[in-house]
XYZ file of C-alpha atoms in Angstrom:
243
model
C 192.307 -170.542 100.265
C 190.040 -168.867 97.887
C 186.473 -169.813 97.993
C 185.352 -172.013 95.017
C 182.370 -170.337 93.396
C 181.953 -173.207 90.960
C 178.672 -174.982 91.092
C 177.579 -178.350 89.541
C 176.386 -177.731 86.086
C 172.567 -177.191 86.202
C 172.685 -177.161 90.006
C 172.485 -173.691 91.844
C 172.480 -175.058 95.214
C 175.221 -174.232 97.743
C 177.267 -176.437 99.912
C 177.656 -175.166 103.489
C 179.547 -176.439 106.468
C 177.337 -176.477 109.715
C 178.455 -175.978 113.212
C 176.670 -175.340 116.571
C 177.509 -173.255 119.516
C 176.357 -175.645 122.079
C 177.463 -178.986 120.428
C 181.221 -178.731 119.986
C 181.338 -182.116 118.256
C 178.579 -181.470 115.930
C 179.653 -180.939 112.296
C 177.821 -181.350 109.125
C 178.001 -180.419 105.417
C 174.578 -179.597 103.818
C 173.423 -178.517 100.478
C 170.752 -175.623 100.245
C 168.980 -173.863 97.520
C 169.478 -170.276 97.444
C 165.807 -169.881 96.967
C 165.111 -171.502 100.321
C 163.804 -169.002 103.002
C 165.902 -168.726 106.044
C 162.926 -170.245 107.926
C 163.184 -173.281 105.738
C 166.892 -173.602 106.172
C 166.044 -173.412 109.990
C 163.585 -176.264 109.528
C 166.240 -178.443 107.814
C 168.772 -177.858 110.472
C 166.251 -178.456 113.308
C 165.977 -182.023 112.211
C 169.837 -182.431 112.308
C 170.797 -180.754 115.655
C 167.503 -180.460 117.828
C 167.527 -176.732 118.219
C 163.788 -175.470 117.591
C 163.193 -173.018 114.726
C 161.876 -170.272 116.922
C 164.972 -170.557 119.058
C 167.541 -170.755 116.424
C 169.943 -167.831 115.315
C 172.082 -168.288 112.154
C 175.354 -166.654 111.329
C 177.208 -166.991 107.977
C 181.027 -167.054 107.879
C 183.363 -167.149 104.897
C 186.239 -169.569 104.388
C 188.502 -167.400 106.002
C 186.441 -167.354 109.403
C 185.041 -163.712 108.869
C 181.405 -163.188 109.648
C 179.502 -162.382 106.479
C 175.838 -161.880 107.793
C 173.564 -162.486 110.433
C 170.341 -164.224 109.185
C 167.957 -162.453 111.203
C 165.068 -162.258 108.693
C 163.122 -165.680 108.392
C 161.343 -164.454 105.281
C 164.460 -163.697 103.347
C 165.726 -166.293 100.769
C 169.092 -167.613 101.695
C 170.517 -166.383 98.454
C 170.004 -162.877 99.577
C 173.080 -163.252 102.065
C 175.294 -164.349 99.125
C 176.537 -167.749 100.492
C 179.226 -169.610 98.494
C 180.381 -173.338 98.583
C 182.696 -173.680 101.615
C 181.088 -171.107 103.677
C 180.225 -171.847 107.383
C 176.760 -171.584 108.834
C 176.915 -171.287 112.594
C 173.848 -172.118 114.641
C 173.242 -170.421 118.018
C 170.675 -171.788 120.301
C 168.815 -168.938 122.219
C 166.697 -171.322 124.550
C 168.407 -171.751 127.793
C 166.523 -174.835 128.509
C 167.068 -176.351 125.134
C 168.104 -179.935 124.795
C 171.339 -178.816 123.413
C 172.622 -176.866 126.438
C 174.424 -178.268 129.376
C 176.476 -180.767 127.309
C 174.631 -183.898 128.142
C 173.876 -184.615 124.436
C 177.636 -185.120 124.023
C 178.709 -186.145 127.449
C 176.753 -189.284 128.554
C 178.119 -188.984 132.142
C 175.985 -185.916 132.745
C 172.938 -187.910 132.141
C 170.913 -189.041 135.210
C 170.892 -192.863 135.253
C 167.762 -194.698 135.902
C 167.935 -196.969 138.900
C 165.449 -199.444 139.927
C 165.260 -201.051 143.437
C 165.800 -204.733 144.089
C 162.216 -205.212 145.122
C 160.847 -203.696 141.877
C 163.248 -205.388 139.788
C 162.283 -208.763 141.348
C 158.573 -208.106 140.477
C 159.189 -207.592 136.696
C 158.292 -210.432 134.414
C 160.404 -209.294 131.394
C 163.892 -208.919 133.035
C 166.866 -210.956 132.233
C 166.737 -212.639 135.613
C 163.334 -213.993 134.866
C 164.552 -215.245 131.536
C 167.563 -216.924 133.175
C 165.311 -218.594 135.822
C 162.985 -219.909 133.179
C 165.889 -221.433 131.206
C 167.359 -223.117 134.106
C 164.012 -224.587 135.081
C 163.749 -226.031 131.689
C 167.090 -227.752 131.787
C 166.714 -231.668 132.359
C 167.674 -233.110 135.762
C 170.410 -235.044 134.169
C 171.935 -232.003 132.463
C 171.941 -230.191 135.884
C 173.469 -233.209 137.648
C 176.657 -232.911 135.266
C 177.536 -229.822 137.227
C 177.721 -231.605 140.636
C 180.918 -232.834 142.146
C 179.297 -236.361 142.797
C 178.190 -236.833 139.198
C 178.099 -240.590 138.521
C 179.695 -241.350 141.932
C 176.914 -244.134 142.599
C 178.085 -245.835 139.050
C 181.485 -246.130 140.478
C 180.471 -248.473 143.383
C 181.179 -251.836 141.639
C 184.283 -250.478 139.821
C 187.486 -251.056 141.387
C 191.246 -250.644 140.422
C 192.388 -253.911 139.066
C 189.016 -254.882 137.547
C 188.878 -256.284 133.975
C 186.661 -254.165 131.923
C 185.064 -253.422 128.292
C 184.645 -249.890 127.353
C 181.859 -248.641 125.026
C 181.766 -247.495 122.310
C 183.925 -249.935 120.491
C 183.998 -252.787 123.113
C 187.606 -251.974 123.829
C 188.966 -254.204 126.584
C 191.532 -253.384 129.422
C 191.991 -252.976 133.119
C 190.757 -250.198 135.600
C 193.644 -248.095 136.772
C 191.985 -245.219 138.301
C 188.496 -244.415 139.933
C 187.703 -240.850 141.077
C 187.506 -237.307 140.290
C 189.469 -235.482 137.701
C 188.882 -231.644 138.005
C 190.985 -231.049 134.908
C 188.290 -233.083 132.802
C 185.231 -231.802 134.584
C 183.075 -232.141 137.522
C 182.107 -235.641 138.906
C 183.814 -238.993 138.762
C 185.896 -240.685 136.044
C 187.278 -244.191 135.379
C 191.025 -244.406 134.211
C 191.572 -247.378 131.747
C 194.631 -249.162 130.467
C 193.742 -250.712 127.275
C 195.070 -254.119 126.048
C 195.944 -252.456 122.749
C 197.143 -248.949 121.920
C 193.583 -247.603 121.434
C 194.092 -244.857 123.972
C 195.222 -241.286 123.999
C 197.977 -241.039 126.621
C 199.931 -242.854 129.099
C 197.927 -242.136 132.172
C 198.892 -238.324 132.318
C 196.174 -235.886 131.305
C 196.534 -232.187 131.152
C 199.432 -232.234 133.224
C 198.076 -234.442 136.027
C 199.133 -238.152 136.596
C 196.187 -240.513 137.282
C 198.028 -243.702 136.640
C 200.848 -245.533 134.899
C 200.676 -247.345 131.487
C 202.414 -247.698 128.178
C 201.968 -244.784 125.691
C 198.632 -244.558 123.901
C 197.016 -247.292 125.919
C 195.569 -244.881 128.489
C 191.932 -243.557 128.509
C 189.641 -241.447 130.973
C 186.068 -242.117 130.556
C 182.705 -241.711 132.385
C 181.628 -244.693 134.682
C 178.543 -245.344 132.428
C 180.773 -246.258 129.489
C 182.576 -249.158 131.605
C 181.389 -252.612 131.980
C 183.419 -254.664 134.667
C 183.450 -258.413 134.727
C 184.983 -261.443 132.782
C 186.485 -259.626 129.864
C 189.745 -261.442 129.329
C 192.481 -260.085 126.727
C 191.528 -261.075 123.291
C 194.003 -263.390 121.408
C 195.144 -261.332 118.306
C 195.795 -264.428 116.555
C 192.345 -265.920 117.168
C 190.434 -266.277 113.948
C 186.691 -266.274 113.470
C 185.240 -269.795 113.152
C 184.267 -270.686 109.482
C-alpha cells in the first residue's frame, strides 16, 4: 500500500507508528513535528515506554517494512530523515539493565512477589484482618447470638406442641404444631403455627422439609419471641363488636 503523503491542512506534523524491541505488546501511534530534534523525539517516547533518552536508539521504517534511516544524530531535526505518515519508528533499548529488559513489564509472573510473615502481618494495625476484628467487636451481642445454634432456645421452654397461642404482629391466633430447629430457615429455634384462619404461607412444609401438617395457607414458622402461649381461644367469626 502506497504511503499517504497527505497532511492535515495547516498541519505539517507526521503520524508515526511506534514499536519497541523489548516490549512485544507495546504499540502506539504518535504525531511529531518534523522540526523536533531527535533528542526531543526521544524525550517524548521515554515517557511512553520507559527507555531512557541516553539508552534509546531509533530506527525508521517505511510502510513496506524497509529500513529508511537510523536516527543516530540527536541534534538533527526529525524532518531530516524524511518520515511520512504511516512510517514506523522502532525503539531499541541499549541498556542491558533497563526496566524494559527481561519481559517483566509484560509478564507479571516474572515479578518477584512480596511475602510477609505471619508474625509481621499480625503486628500491622492497617491490615484487613485488624479491620475485620474491629468490625466483629462492634457487633451487638444479640446480633452475634443469631449465628448460634441455640439462638432463642430459652424462649421455647414454655412453648409446647398443642398450646394455644397468639402471634405478633397482627395478634393472629392458632395452635403450636412444632418447636425446634429449622436449618433451612436459619440457625436457632423456630415455632411452627397452625393459624385458625388462612393467614399463613404454607401447609407445614417449608423449603422441601415437612415440619408439621395443617390445611393449606394456615401454616407459619416464626421465632419464639413472636409467640405468646396461654388462653387464646379461637375467635368467633360472627362475633360483633359491642355497640
